[in-house]
Structures are given as structure tokens and as C-alpha cells.
């Protein structure tokens, strides 16, 4: 696969492979017991837990549920978002102090429940208005997550009573769920997810009936038609006319809420086996990759889809909201748990190593609301009269999801989805009683070699599937098992089936050359899964200056250099800068760092940039005449 930078765009390969269905033909369930991630990525996960999750004043998040005076905002989402991130963080690091924080917050939340079952922040006469159902969704998700962790039956009972009360207000013959809230009812319809969870845990048939009602209304002509439009391939940004009022019921392009509804459909598919739900999600994910996801693995502007893939070089207000970034990772992981498509792991890797890492401030204490491809980042406004915003509450869930996404395991198979220094223990075998430890020793994506030690408790025959990313040149990629070379024939899953014994070792070498990507007369450089950026702290010129990046066959010769104290990794890149070619103009070696580190102190005196404007050279670029209508001004 040669990258002809003048003709190809990075994600065309990903979209093509996704459409082709590059999947591992193995049955995989979540049987991973523990994962510990080291290196730089593990350090950032630890930073997020220690400096963002644990210090949160959880009582501040619970207080609005005691007062219940809200009429139209979204105070009710913050606790549910934060506590899910805290619970996932605890599952990762088993911090006893964090567990106690979670327990106290959950008990305080349950104590706010009214006699009729309501847990929310809205005034009695304002129920179902704006974000009320959306907030109830997050409360139920948080309580269910606490029940799953602790076994506290009071939490399951409290969540069930929240749903019971909602069902007295919404449903057939009651208030139509589509008529509540904004975005053609998508915010409210996303309550499908906890509804399914509660059905699975209680087997209450009324909950399944309610879930089917929501799914039906999601697809009706007076609703968002999420299934039909996905099946027909309607672009997510073109499903409704451009809204006259952005934050309104008429806006049908809200990215976060839309993906949340599709997550609910996936959960309902697991229960009902209704194939159209799975197919609809697969097709919408394909469409989002093809039309929206940018070079850093995220998308949306003003939190809505906008055909952003082809427009990403244009400076745009409010791009790459962290809630969108996290939900995209989560949607990809949930879908991959069902269809095992390797392109979804490629997408998660891209997003994690770029958009997600970029969202966390250097000190780990804040999550940016937006992480644009140029300029600077910031924490965003405090929302709803509280000392928090949606992304600070939600962002840690992305970091806590990485361990779960890294490996999937089933009866006779282990999938290695993501590469990073890590150790994981999982149980395979028919009875799930065959422990296997997988240890990755690597500096990837700084280095190109991943050593994987496989240690079953006793010798056993099973399959290990290694992800071969879509961006590698296959002839530059190699796999060895105990020193024996295996042919890497295709992108996707490279499967190794054998009797594994303690001490067996796999060595994977990946193509980490710099790739030049061009779009709309702009240039960007990607090394492995990591996007590079200029940062004014590098001190080597004006980051917005035009240039011509020197490349050969679509590849750029990157020279590693010592990273400054603010960056994870740094390279020099040969560029001809500016618009002056008088005399012999040799390329300058310009420093670039990983996008996640660029601008990471959020100081507006510092500027970074991913897409570099390309200087026009008319001697080598044919003139394309404009079609000018002389009858128009």
C-alpha cells in the first residue's frame, strides 16, 4: 500500500476496509480479569485518575438532586458521568480510597430519591423538559455501574424505581419520548441503554417493552429515523436541514446524542438478536469514519456532525468536543466486541493516541472541552451554575476505557487490539478456568517493536490474534513466534494458533515511517498512529508559515530528537519554508512533536498546528481555470 500523498487521504483506506468487513472469525467475550498499562500511556491514565477523578467534589454534584429546582439545564448529568469514570478507574487500579469515594457518592445519590422513585434535578412541574430524561439516564447508568461493582441491591432497586417512575410519564398513551428534549428526541431516546441494562439484571418484561417502544420511536418518520437512515447510508451530517436554531429540537446532527442512541441499539441487539440494530450501527460507524472523523481521530463542530473529514483543514469554531471523542471510542469498542472488526481497533488507537491524549492538560487536573487541530485548548466554561462542565465529567471515562479495549478474550482466543507496554490476565477455556498472562514489552508508538510474552498457567492450545493496522506497509511488517518468522499476508487480524507454553514470545515489528497526508492544499504528518504538530515552544519559527514538506513516495524522513520537557516525542522534519526561493534553498529541519503534547499547558501565548499550509509552486502545478459567469458579480 503506497501513499500517493497528492491523491489519497488517510482515512479512505480505513473506510474501504471497514466496508469490506475485515474481521477475526473468532467468538470473543469479555473475560479479561485485569490489565495494567505502563509507559507514557499508563502514566497519563494514572494522572487522570489521581488528579481529575479522585479530587472531584462529589457532594457538589449530588447537591442539585437534593434541591430539585432545575427547569432547563443539565446539572443532572454530571454525577452519572463522573461516577462511571470513577468506577471504571477503580476497576483498573483497585484504589481502596477511590472505592470509598464512590460508595459515599452513590449512597448520597440514593438518599435523594423521592417517594415516587424520581432521582433528578428538575422541579416537579418541569419533568420531561429539556435535559431531564437525559439526566435520569446518567443517574441510572451510574447506579447500575455501582451495583455491578459492589453488589449493593439498594442501587439496583433505586435505578429500577427511577425507570418505573419514568414509565409512568412516558410511553404509549402518555407523553411521547420524541417530544421531550432536543435533537429530534435523541437525547431522551438515549435512555434506551440503561433500560436494557435494567431488563438484563431484573428480567422485568415491562422494561423490555419500554426498550422496544424507544427503539421503534427512534426509527419513526416523526423521529430521528436512526435505523432507516443508517441502513440507507444517509450521511450523519445530512439527515435533516441545517437548523435555524442550533440548540433545538430541529437539529438532528448532534453527534454525542446520536452515538448514544446507537449504543442503546447495540445493547438491545444483544438481548433481542434483532439483526437490523447491529447492521444499522455498523453502517453508521462506517459513515462516520468516511465523512466525519479527522486525522486526530475525532470530529464534530459545535458538537454536531458537519461533513468534517473534508473540511478539517479549515479553521473551525469548537471542534473535537471531548464528549464526542470519548463516545466515539466507546461506540467503536462496543461494536468491536460484537463483530471483531480490526478497523474499529485502528480507529480507537488513532483517537486514543491523539484526540484523547490531547484533551488532558499536562498536570492531569483538567479535561479540555475542545481540542482543535490548531490554536490552543482550554477547560471550557463552568456549566449550569456548577464548577464543572460536561467534558470534565465525561473525559476520564475515555482514559478508563483504554484497559478494557486493549484486549478481548473468549473461549479459545485472545485478541490484542492495542499495543502499549502492559500486562493482562485473562481466563479462557470452555469453563473459563484457564488463566493466561499476556505481557507486552514495548515503547510503542515511540518504537516499532512489540514483544509479547505469553504465559498460560499450563500448556494449552488457543489462538492469539494480532492487529495489523491498516496504515502499515505489509512488506515492512513482520511477526516472529519464538524466533520463527511468520508471513504477514493482510491487514486486519494475524492469527496464531498453537499450543502455547509459558515463556513463548511473539515479536511484532511495525512500519513507523512518517507518512505525508495532503488535503485541500494542506499537509500533515502521521507516524504510526501518532499525528505530529508544530508547537511554538519548539522555537524554530512561525508555526503558521507556509511550507513544502519534503517527501518521497508519500513518506517523510523523520529524525528523532530529544523531546523537550513538555512533549512525549519529537522529530525534525525537512521543509522548505515560506514563499522565497531565491538562490539555492535547502530544506530546514523543523521540529514537530506528538499532537497530544502540543499546546498541553493551555497557555494562549503558545500556539500549535497540525495541518500546514502548502506553498503553491506554479512551475510544477498546472493552472486550473475558474468557471466564471460574466452575468454574476
Coordinates of C-alpha atoms in Angstrom, one line a residue:
X1 CA 0.0 0.0 0.0
X2 CA 1.8 3.1 -1.3
X3 CA 0.6 6.5 0.0
X4 CA 0.4 8.8 -3.0
X5 CA 0.1 12.0 -1.0
X6 CA -1.3 14.0 -3.8
X7 CA -4.1 11.6 -4.5
X8 CA -5.0 9.8 -1.3
X9 CA -6.4 10.8 2.1
X10 CA -5.5 8.8 5.2
X11 CA -9.0 7.6 6.1
X12 CA -10.1 6.4 2.6
X13 CA -8.2 3.2 3.4
X14 CA -9.9 2.8 6.7
X15 CA -13.4 3.4 5.3
X16 CA -12.7 0.9 2.5
X17 CA -11.6 -1.8 4.8
X18 CA -14.5 -1.2 7.2
X19 CA -16.9 -1.6 4.3
X20 CA -15.2 -4.9 3.4
X21 CA -15.5 -6.2 6.9
X22 CA -12.0 -7.1 8.0
X23 CA -12.9 -9.2 11.0
X24 CA -11.5 -12.0 13.0
X25 CA -13.5 -15.2 12.7
X26 CA -13.5 -16.0 16.4
X27 CA -16.0 -15.7 19.2
X28 CA -14.9 -13.3 21.9
X29 CA -16.5 -12.3 25.1
X30 CA -15.1 -10.0 27.9
X31 CA -13.1 -12.4 30.0
X32 CA -10.2 -10.1 30.8
X33 CA -9.6 -10.1 34.5
X34 CA -7.0 -7.3 34.9
X35 CA -4.9 -5.0 32.8
X36 CA -2.0 -2.8 33.9
X37 CA -0.6 -0.3 31.4
X38 CA 2.9 1.2 31.8
X39 CA 4.9 3.7 29.8
X40 CA 3.7 7.1 28.8
X41 CA 0.1 6.0 28.1
X42 CA -0.2 4.3 31.5
X43 CA 1.2 7.4 33.2
X44 CA -1.4 9.6 31.6
X45 CA -4.2 7.2 32.7
X46 CA -2.8 7.4 36.3
X47 CA -2.6 11.2 36.1
X48 CA -6.2 11.4 35.1
X49 CA -7.4 9.2 37.9
X50 CA -5.2 10.9 40.5
X51 CA -5.7 14.5 39.6
X52 CA -9.1 14.6 37.8
X53 CA -11.2 11.8 39.1
X54 CA -10.3 11.5 42.8
X55 CA -10.3 15.2 43.7
X56 CA -13.8 15.8 42.3
X57 CA -16.1 17.3 44.9
X58 CA -18.8 14.6 44.5
X59 CA -21.1 16.2 47.0
X60 CA -21.2 19.3 44.8
X61 CA -22.5 17.0 42.0
X62 CA -25.2 15.5 44.3
X63 CA -26.5 18.8 45.8
X64 CA -28.8 19.7 42.9
X65 CA -30.6 16.4 43.3
X66 CA -31.5 17.4 46.8
X67 CA -32.8 20.8 45.8
X68 CA -34.6 19.8 42.5
X69 CA -35.2 23.4 41.2
X70 CA -33.8 23.0 37.7
X71 CA -36.0 23.9 34.7
X72 CA -34.0 23.5 31.6
X73 CA -30.3 22.8 32.1
X74 CA -28.2 19.6 32.6
X75 CA -27.0 19.6 36.2
X76 CA -28.3 16.0 36.4
X77 CA -25.7 14.5 34.0
X78 CA -22.6 15.4 36.0
X79 CA -22.7 12.8 38.8
X80 CA -23.6 9.9 36.5
X81 CA -20.8 10.7 34.1
X82 CA -18.2 11.2 36.8
X83 CA -19.1 8.1 38.8
X84 CA -19.0 5.9 35.7
X85 CA -15.4 7.1 35.1
X86 CA -14.6 6.7 38.8
X87 CA -15.9 3.1 38.8
X88 CA -14.1 2.2 35.6
X89 CA -10.9 3.8 37.1
X90 CA -11.3 1.7 40.3
X91 CA -11.7 -1.5 38.2
X92 CA -8.4 -0.6 36.7
X93 CA -6.3 0.3 39.7
X94 CA -8.2 -1.1 42.7
X95 CA -7.6 2.0 44.8
X96 CA -9.4 1.5 48.1
X97 CA -9.6 5.2 48.7
X98 CA -11.3 5.7 45.4
X99 CA -13.8 2.9 46.2
X100 CA -14.8 4.6 49.4
X101 CA -15.3 7.9 47.5
X102 CA -17.6 6.1 45.0
X103 CA -19.5 4.4 47.8
X104 CA -20.2 7.6 49.7
X105 CA -21.3 9.4 46.5
X106 CA -23.7 6.5 45.5
X107 CA -25.3 6.3 48.9
X108 CA -25.7 10.1 48.9
X109 CA -27.4 9.9 45.5
X110 CA -29.8 7.2 46.5
X111 CA -30.7 9.2 49.6
X112 CA -32.2 11.9 47.2
X113 CA -34.8 9.6 45.8
X114 CA -38.3 10.8 46.2
X115 CA -41.2 8.6 47.3
X116 CA -42.4 8.2 43.7
X117 CA -38.9 7.0 42.6
X118 CA -37.6 10.1 40.9
X119 CA -33.9 10.9 41.2
X120 CA -33.3 14.1 39.3
X121 CA -32.7 17.8 39.5
X122 CA -35.9 19.2 37.8
X123 CA -38.7 20.9 39.6
X124 CA -41.9 18.8 39.9
X125 CA -43.8 20.9 37.3
X126 CA -40.9 20.8 34.8
X127 CA -40.4 17.0 34.5
X128 CA -39.6 15.8 30.9
X129 CA -38.4 19.3 29.9
X130 CA -35.2 19.7 28.0
X131 CA -32.4 17.5 29.6
X132 CA -34.5 15.8 32.3
X133 CA -34.6 12.3 30.8
X134 CA -31.0 12.6 29.6
X135 CA -30.0 13.2 33.2
X136 CA -32.1 10.3 34.5
X137 CA -30.3 8.2 32.0
X138 CA -26.9 9.1 33.6
X139 CA -28.3 8.5 37.1
X140 CA -29.4 5.0 36.2
X141 CA -26.2 4.3 34.4
X142 CA -24.2 5.3 37.5
X143 CA -26.3 3.3 39.9
X144 CA -26.2 0.2 37.7
X145 CA -22.4 0.5 37.4
X146 CA -22.2 0.8 41.2
X147 CA -24.5 -2.3 41.6
X148 CA -22.3 -4.3 39.2
X149 CA -19.2 -3.3 41.1
X150 CA -20.4 -3.6 44.7
X151 CA -23.4 -5.9 44.6
X152 CA -25.4 -3.3 46.5
X153 CA -29.0 -4.4 45.8
X154 CA -30.2 -1.0 47.0
X155 CA -28.6 0.6 44.0
X156 CA -30.3 -1.8 41.6
X157 CA -33.6 -1.1 43.4
X158 CA -33.1 2.6 43.2
X159 CA -32.3 2.5 39.5
X160 CA -35.3 0.4 38.8
X161 CA -37.6 2.8 40.7
X162 CA -36.2 5.7 38.6
X163 CA -37.2 3.7 35.4
X164 CA -40.6 2.7 36.9
X165 CA -41.3 6.4 37.6
X166 CA -40.2 7.4 34.1
X167 CA -42.5 4.8 32.6
X168 CA -45.5 6.4 34.4
X169 CA -44.7 9.6 32.5
X170 CA -43.5 8.5 29.1
X171 CA -44.7 5.8 26.7
X172 CA -47.7 4.6 24.7
X173 CA -50.7 6.7 25.7
X174 CA -48.5 9.0 27.7
X175 CA -46.0 11.7 26.8
X176 CA -44.2 10.7 23.6
X177 CA -40.5 10.4 24.2
X178 CA -39.7 12.0 20.9
X179 CA -41.5 15.2 22.0
X180 CA -39.2 15.7 25.0
X181 CA -35.9 17.5 24.9
X182 CA -33.9 18.5 21.9
X183 CA -32.4 17.0 18.7
X184 CA -35.4 15.2 17.4
X185 CA -35.7 13.3 20.7
X186 CA -32.3 11.7 20.5
X187 CA -31.2 13.0 23.9
X188 CA -34.2 11.4 25.6
X189 CA -34.1 8.3 23.4
X190 CA -30.6 7.5 24.7
X191 CA -32.3 6.3 27.9
X192 CA -32.6 3.1 25.9
X193 CA -29.2 2.0 27.2
X194 CA -29.9 1.8 30.9
X195 CA -33.4 0.5 30.2
X196 CA -31.8 -2.6 28.6
X197 CA -29.3 -2.9 31.4
X198 CA -32.1 -3.0 33.9
X199 CA -34.1 -5.5 31.9
X200 CA -31.0 -7.8 31.8
X201 CA -30.5 -7.5 35.5
X202 CA -34.1 -7.8 36.7
X203 CA -35.9 -9.7 33.8
X204 CA -38.8 -7.3 34.3
X205 CA -40.7 -7.7 31.0
X206 CA -42.1 -4.2 31.2
X207 CA -38.6 -2.9 30.8
X208 CA -38.1 -4.8 27.5
X209 CA -41.5 -3.5 26.3
X210 CA -40.3 0.1 27.1
X211 CA -37.0 -0.6 25.3
X212 CA -38.8 -1.8 22.2
X213 CA -41.0 1.3 22.3
X214 CA -38.0 3.6 22.4
X215 CA -36.3 1.8 19.5
X216 CA -39.5 2.0 17.5
X217 CA -39.8 5.7 18.1
X218 CA -36.2 6.2 17.2
X219 CA -37.0 5.0 13.7
X220 CA -40.4 6.5 13.1
X221 CA -40.8 9.2 10.5
X222 CA -41.6 11.9 13.0
X223 CA -38.4 11.0 15.0
X224 CA -34.7 10.8 14.1
X225 CA -35.2 7.7 11.9
X226 CA -31.9 6.4 13.2
X227 CA -32.2 2.9 11.7
X228 CA -33.6 3.7 8.3
X229 CA -31.2 6.5 7.6
X230 CA -28.3 4.4 8.7
X231 CA -29.4 1.5 6.5
X232 CA -29.7 3.8 3.5
X233 CA -26.3 5.3 4.1
X234 CA -27.6 8.9 4.7
X235 CA -24.6 10.9 5.9
X236 CA -24.9 11.8 9.6
X237 CA -24.5 15.5 8.7
X238 CA -27.2 15.5 6.1
X239 CA -30.1 13.8 7.8
X240 CA -32.0 17.0 8.4
X241 CA -32.0 20.5 7.0
X242 CA -29.5 22.9 8.6
X243 CA -31.2 24.1 11.7
X244 CA -32.4 27.7 12.1
X245 CA -31.9 27.4 15.8
X246 CA -28.8 25.3 16.7
X247 CA -29.7 24.2 20.3
X248 CA -33.2 23.0 19.5
X249 CA -35.4 20.1 18.7
X250 CA -34.9 20.7 14.9
X251 CA -31.2 20.0 15.0
X252 CA -30.8 16.3 14.1
X253 CA -27.0 16.3 13.8
X254 CA -25.9 16.3 17.5
X255 CA -23.0 13.8 17.4
X256 CA -22.8 12.8 21.1
X257 CA -26.6 12.2 21.5
X258 CA -26.8 10.3 18.2
X259 CA -24.0 7.9 19.0
X260 CA -25.5 7.4 22.5
X261 CA -28.7 6.2 20.8
X262 CA -26.8 3.8 18.6
X263 CA -25.1 2.4 21.7
X264 CA -28.5 1.7 23.1
X265 CA -29.5 -0.2 20.0
X266 CA -26.3 -2.3 20.3
X267 CA -27.4 -3.3 23.9
X268 CA -30.9 -4.1 22.7
X269 CA -29.5 -6.2 19.9
X270 CA -27.6 -8.3 22.5
X271 CA -31.0 -9.1 24.1
X272 CA -33.3 -9.5 21.1
X273 CA -30.9 -10.6 18.4
X274 CA -32.7 -8.2 16.0
X275 CA -30.1 -8.0 13.2
X276 CA -31.1 -4.7 11.8
X277 CA -30.0 -3.0 15.1
X278 CA -26.4 -4.3 14.6
X279 CA -26.4 -3.6 10.9
X280 CA -27.6 0.0 11.5
X281 CA -24.8 0.6 13.9
X282 CA -22.2 -0.9 11.6
X283 CA -23.3 1.3 8.8
X284 CA -23.5 4.5 10.8
X285 CA -19.9 3.8 12.1
X286 CA -18.8 3.3 8.5
X287 CA -20.4 6.6 7.5
X288 CA -18.9 8.5 10.4
X289 CA -15.4 7.2 9.5
X290 CA -15.9 8.1 5.9
X291 CA -17.4 11.6 6.4
X292 CA -16.5 12.9 9.8
X293 CA -13.5 11.5 11.7
X294 CA -10.5 13.7 11.2
X295 CA -6.8 13.0 11.2
X296 CA -6.6 13.0 15.0
X297 CA -9.5 10.6 15.4
X298 CA -12.3 12.8 16.5
X299 CA -14.8 15.2 14.9
X300 CA -17.9 17.4 15.1
X301 CA -18.1 21.2 15.4
X302 CA -20.3 22.9 17.9
X303 CA -20.8 19.3 18.9
X304 CA -22.6 18.3 15.6
X305 CA -21.6 16.4 12.6
X306 CA -20.7 18.7 9.7
X307 CA -19.1 16.7 6.9
X308 CA -15.9 17.4 8.9
X309 CA -13.5 15.0 7.3
X310 CA -13.1 17.0 4.1
X311 CA -13.4 20.3 5.9
X312 CA -10.9 19.7 8.7
X313 CA -8.2 21.9 7.3
X314 CA -10.4 24.9 7.6
X315 CA -10.1 26.7 11.0
X316 CA -13.4 26.0 12.7
X317 CA -15.0 27.1 15.9
X318 CA -15.5 24.5 18.7
X319 CA -14.2 21.3 17.1
X320 CA -13.4 17.9 18.7
X321 CA -15.5 18.1 21.8
X322 CA -14.2 15.6 24.4
X323 CA -17.6 14.1 25.0
X324 CA -17.7 13.3 21.2
X325 CA -14.2 11.9 21.4
X326 CA -15.0 9.6 24.3
X327 CA -18.3 8.4 22.9
X328 CA -16.7 7.6 19.6
X329 CA -14.1 5.3 21.4
X330 CA -16.8 3.7 23.4
X331 CA -19.1 3.1 20.4
X332 CA -16.2 1.5 18.4
X333 CA -15.2 -0.7 21.3
X334 CA -18.8 -1.9 21.9
X335 CA -19.2 -2.7 18.3
X336 CA -15.9 -4.5 18.0
X337 CA -16.9 -6.7 21.0
X338 CA -19.7 -8.0 18.7
X339 CA -18.2 -8.1 15.2
X340 CA -14.4 -8.1 15.9
X341 CA -13.7 -5.7 13.1
X342 CA -10.0 -4.7 13.2
X343 CA -10.7 -1.3 11.7
X344 CA -12.6 -0.4 14.8
X345 CA -9.4 -1.0 16.8
X346 CA -7.5 1.1 14.3
X347 CA -9.9 3.9 15.0
X348 CA -9.7 3.6 18.8
X349 CA -5.9 3.6 18.6
X350 CA -6.0 6.7 16.4
X351 CA -8.4 8.5 18.8
X352 CA -6.6 7.5 22.0
X353 CA -3.1 8.4 20.9
X354 CA -4.3 11.8 19.5
X355 CA -7.6 13.4 20.4
X356 CA -8.0 11.8 23.8
X357 CA -4.4 12.4 25.0
X358 CA -4.6 15.9 23.7
X359 CA -7.7 16.6 25.9
X360 CA -5.8 16.0 29.2
X361 CA -3.9 19.0 30.5
X362 CA -0.2 18.4 31.3
X363 CA -0.8 18.3 35.0
X364 CA -3.7 15.8 34.6
X365 CA -6.1 18.1 36.5
X366 CA -8.4 19.2 33.7
X367 CA -10.0 17.9 30.5
X368 CA -10.4 20.3 27.6
X369 CA -13.8 20.9 26.2
X370 CA -12.5 21.2 22.7
X371 CA -9.1 20.1 21.2
X372 CA -8.8 21.8 17.8
X373 CA -6.2 20.9 15.2
X374 CA -4.7 24.3 15.6
X375 CA -4.6 27.1 18.1
X376 CA -4.9 26.3 21.8
X377 CA -7.0 24.3 24.2
X378 CA -8.9 25.3 27.3
X379 CA -11.1 23.8 30.0
X380 CA -14.3 25.4 28.7
X381 CA -16.9 27.2 30.7
X382 CA -18.5 26.2 34.0
X383 CA -21.9 24.9 33.2
X384 CA -25.4 25.1 34.8
X385 CA -24.2 27.2 37.7
X386 CA -21.8 24.5 38.8
X387 CA -18.0 24.2 39.0
X388 CA -17.7 21.6 36.2
X389 CA -18.6 21.1 32.6
X390 CA -19.7 18.0 30.6
X391 CA -16.2 17.1 29.3
X392 CA -14.5 17.4 32.7
X393 CA -17.1 14.9 33.9
X394 CA -17.0 12.6 30.9
X395 CA -13.4 12.7 29.7
X396 CA -12.0 10.4 32.4
X397 CA -14.3 7.7 31.1
X398 CA -12.2 7.6 27.9
X399 CA -8.9 7.1 29.8
X400 CA -10.6 4.4 32.0
X401 CA -11.9 2.6 28.9
X402 CA -8.4 2.0 27.4
X403 CA -7.6 -1.1 29.6
X404 CA -10.9 -2.7 28.6
X405 CA -10.3 -2.0 24.9
X406 CA -6.8 -3.2 24.9
X407 CA -7.5 -7.0 25.0
X408 CA -10.6 -9.1 24.3
X409 CA -10.7 -12.7 25.2
X410 CA -13.0 -15.7 24.7
X411 CA -13.1 -19.4 25.0
X412 CA -10.2 -20.2 22.8
X413 CA -9.0 -16.8 21.6
X414 CA -7.2 -13.7 22.7
X415 CA -7.3 -10.5 20.7
X416 CA -4.5 -8.0 21.1
X417 CA -6.4 -4.8 20.0
X418 CA -4.0 -2.1 21.2
X419 CA -0.2 -2.0 21.6
X420 CA 1.4 -0.4 24.7
X421 CA 3.6 -1.5 27.5
X422 CA 1.1 -3.6 29.5
X423 CA 0.3 -6.8 31.4
X424 CA -3.0 -8.5 31.4
X425 CA -4.5 -11.6 32.9
X426 CA -7.5 -13.3 31.3
X427 CA -9.4 -16.6 31.5
X428 CA -10.0 -18.8 28.5
X429 CA -11.2 -22.3 28.0
X430 CA -14.7 -23.8 27.9
X431 CA -15.2 -23.2 31.6
X432 CA -13.3 -20.0 31.7
X433 CA -10.8 -21.5 34.1
X434 CA -7.6 -21.4 32.1
X435 CA -5.6 -18.3 33.2
X436 CA -3.3 -16.7 30.7
X437 CA -1.0 -13.7 31.2
X438 CA 0.0 -11.5 28.3
X439 CA 2.9 -9.2 28.8
X440 CA 3.7 -6.5 26.2
X441 CA 7.2 -5.1 26.5
X442 CA 7.5 -2.1 24.2
X443 CA 8.0 1.6 23.8
X444 CA 5.4 1.7 21.0
X445 CA 4.4 4.0 19.4
X446 CA 7.8 5.6 20.0
X447 CA 9.5 2.4 19.0
X448 CA 8.4 0.0 16.3
X449 CA 8.9 -3.4 18.1
X450 CA 6.3 -5.0 20.4
X451 CA 7.5 -8.1 22.3
X452 CA 4.6 -10.2 23.7
X453 CA 5.3 -12.8 26.3
X454 CA 2.5 -15.5 26.6
X455 CA 2.2 -17.3 29.9
X456 CA -0.6 -19.8 30.3
X457 CA -0.8 -21.5 33.7
X458 CA -0.5 -24.8 31.9
X459 CA 0.2 -25.6 28.3
X460 CA -2.9 -25.1 26.1
X461 CA -4.0 -24.8 22.5
X462 CA -5.6 -21.5 21.7
X463 CA -5.5 -18.6 19.2
X464 CA -3.9 -15.2 19.6
X465 CA -4.9 -12.5 17.1
X466 CA -2.6 -9.6 16.5
X467 CA -4.0 -6.5 14.9
X468 CA -2.0 -5.4 11.7
X469 CA -3.0 -1.8 11.3
X470 CA -4.4 -0.5 8.0
X471 CA -1.6 2.1 7.8
X472 CA 1.3 -0.3 7.7
X473 CA 3.1 -1.4 4.5
X474 CA 2.9 -5.2 4.8
X475 CA 6.4 -5.7 3.4
X476 CA 7.7 -3.5 6.3
X477 CA 5.8 -5.5 8.9
X478 CA 7.0 -8.8 10.5
X479 CA 5.8 -11.3 13.1
X480 CA 8.0 -13.9 14.8
X481 CA 7.0 -16.6 17.2
X482 CA 9.9 -17.9 19.3
X483 CA 12.2 -16.6 16.5
X484 CA 10.3 -18.3 13.7
X485 CA 9.2 -15.8 11.1
X486 CA 5.5 -15.9 10.0
X487 CA 4.2 -14.3 6.8
X488 CA 2.0 -11.3 7.3
X489 CA -0.4 -11.6 4.4
X490 CA -3.0 -8.9 5.1
X491 CA -4.1 -6.0 7.2
X492 CA -6.6 -6.9 9.9
X493 CA -6.0 -9.9 12.2
X494 CA -2.9 -12.0 12.0
X495 CA -3.9 -15.2 13.9
X496 CA -1.5 -17.6 15.5
X497 CA -3.0 -21.0 16.6
X498 CA -0.7 -23.3 18.5
X499 CA -0.1 -25.0 21.9
X500 CA 1.2 -22.1 24.0
X501 CA 3.6 -22.7 26.8
X502 CA 5.0 -20.4 29.5
X503 CA 7.8 -18.3 28.0
X504 CA 6.6 -18.3 24.4
X505 CA 7.3 -15.0 22.8
X506 CA 5.8 -13.1 19.8
X507 CA 7.8 -10.3 18.3
X508 CA 5.9 -7.8 16.1
X509 CA 7.7 -5.1 14.1
X510 CA 5.6 -2.3 12.5
X511 CA 6.3 0.2 9.8
X512 CA 6.7 3.5 11.7
X513 CA 7.9 5.8 8.8
X514 CA 6.4 9.2 8.6
X515 CA 3.5 9.4 6.2
X516 CA 2.6 12.6 4.4
X517 CA -1.1 13.3 4.1
X518 CA -2.4 16.1 1.9
X519 CA -5.8 17.6 1.8
X520 CA -7.1 20.9 0.4
X521 CA -3.6 22.2 -0.3
X522 CA -2.5 21.5 3.3
X523 CA 0.0 18.9 4.6
X524 CA 0.1 16.8 7.8
X525 CA 2.5 14.1 9.0
X526 CA 1.5 10.9 10.8
X527 CA 4.0 8.4 12.3
X528 CA 2.4 5.1 13.1
X529 CA -0.9 6.1 14.8
X530 CA 0.5 9.4 16.1
X531 CA -0.2 12.7 14.4
X532 CA 2.6 15.3 14.6
X533 CA 2.2 19.1 15.2
X534 CA 4.3 22.2 15.2
X535 CA 4.4 23.9 18.6
X536 CA 5.7 27.5 19.1
X537 CA 7.7 26.3 22.1
X538 CA 10.0 24.5 19.8
X539 CA 11.4 27.9 18.9
X540 CA 12.1 27.3 15.3
X541 CA 9.9 29.8 13.5
X542 CA 6.3 30.9 12.8
X543 CA 4.1 27.8 13.1
X544 CA 1.6 29.1 10.6
X545 CA 4.2 29.7 7.9
X546 CA 3.6 28.1 4.6
X547 CA 5.9 25.2 3.6
X548 CA 6.6 22.3 1.4
X549 CA 7.3 19.1 3.3
X550 CA 9.9 17.1 1.6
X551 CA 8.8 13.6 0.9
X552 CA 9.5 10.6 -1.4
X553 CA 6.7 8.2 -2.4
X554 CA 4.5 9.7 0.3
X555 CA 6.9 9.2 3.1
X556 CA 8.8 11.8 5.1
X557 CA 12.3 11.2 6.6
X558 CA 11.8 11.9 10.3
X559 CA 14.8 12.3 12.6
X560 CA 14.1 11.6 16.3
X561 CA 15.4 14.3 18.6
X562 CA 15.4 14.7 22.4
X563 CA 11.9 15.7 23.3
X564 CA 11.5 18.9 25.2
X565 CA 10.1 18.6 28.8
X566 CA 6.6 19.3 27.6
X567 CA 6.5 16.6 24.9
X568 CA 6.2 12.9 24.7
X569 CA 8.2 12.5 21.4
X570 CA 9.8 14.9 18.9
X571 CA 11.3 14.7 15.4
X572 CA 12.8 17.0 12.9
X573 CA 11.0 17.3 9.5
X574 CA 12.6 18.5 6.3
X575 CA 10.6 21.5 5.0
X576 CA 11.1 24.4 2.6
X577 CA 9.6 27.3 4.4
X578 CA 7.9 30.4 3.1
X579 CA 7.5 31.9 -0.3
X580 CA 11.0 32.9 -1.2
X581 CA 13.0 30.5 -3.5
X582 CA 15.8 32.9 -4.5
X583 CA 19.2 31.2 -4.5
X584 CA 19.8 27.6 -3.5
X585 CA 17.1 26.9 -0.9
X586 CA 17.9 23.9 1.2
X587 CA 15.2 22.4 3.4
X588 CA 15.1 23.4 7.0
X589 CA 14.9 20.8 9.7
X590 CA 11.8 21.8 11.6
X591 CA 10.8 20.3 15.0
X592 CA 7.4 18.7 15.5
X593 CA 6.0 16.8 18.5
X594 CA 3.1 14.5 19.1
X595 CA -0.3 16.2 18.8
X596 CA -1.2 15.1 22.3
X597 CA 1.6 17.2 23.8
X598 CA 1.2 20.2 21.6
X599 CA -0.2 23.1 23.5
X600 CA -0.7 21.0 26.6
X601 CA -0.3 23.7 29.1
X602 CA -3.3 25.6 27.6
X603 CA -1.3 28.9 27.7
X604 CA -2.7 31.1 24.9
X605 CA 0.7 32.5 24.4
X606 CA 1.6 29.1 22.9
X607 CA 0.3 28.1 19.5
X608 CA 0.3 24.7 17.8
X609 CA -0.7 23.4 14.4
X610 CA -1.3 20.0 12.7
X611 CA -2.3 21.0 9.1
X612 CA 0.5 23.0 7.5
X613 CA -0.5 25.3 4.6
X614 CA 1.4 24.2 1.4
X615 CA 3.1 26.9 -0.6
X616 CA 1.9 27.0 -4.2
X617 CA 4.6 26.3 -6.9
X618 CA 3.1 27.3 -10.2
X619 CA 6.1 25.9 -12.2
X620 CA 5.1 22.4 -11.1
X621 CA 1.3 22.8 -10.6
X622 CA -0.9 23.1 -13.7
X623 CA -3.3 26.0 -13.8
X624 CA -6.9 25.1 -13.3
X625 CA -9.2 27.9 -14.7
X626 CA -12.1 29.1 -12.7
X627 CA -15.5 28.9 -14.2
X628 CA -16.6 32.5 -14.2
X629 CA -20.1 33.5 -15.1
X630 CA -19.9 37.0 -16.6
X631 CA -23.6 37.6 -15.7
X632 CA -22.9 37.3 -12.0
X633 CA -21.0 39.6 -9.7

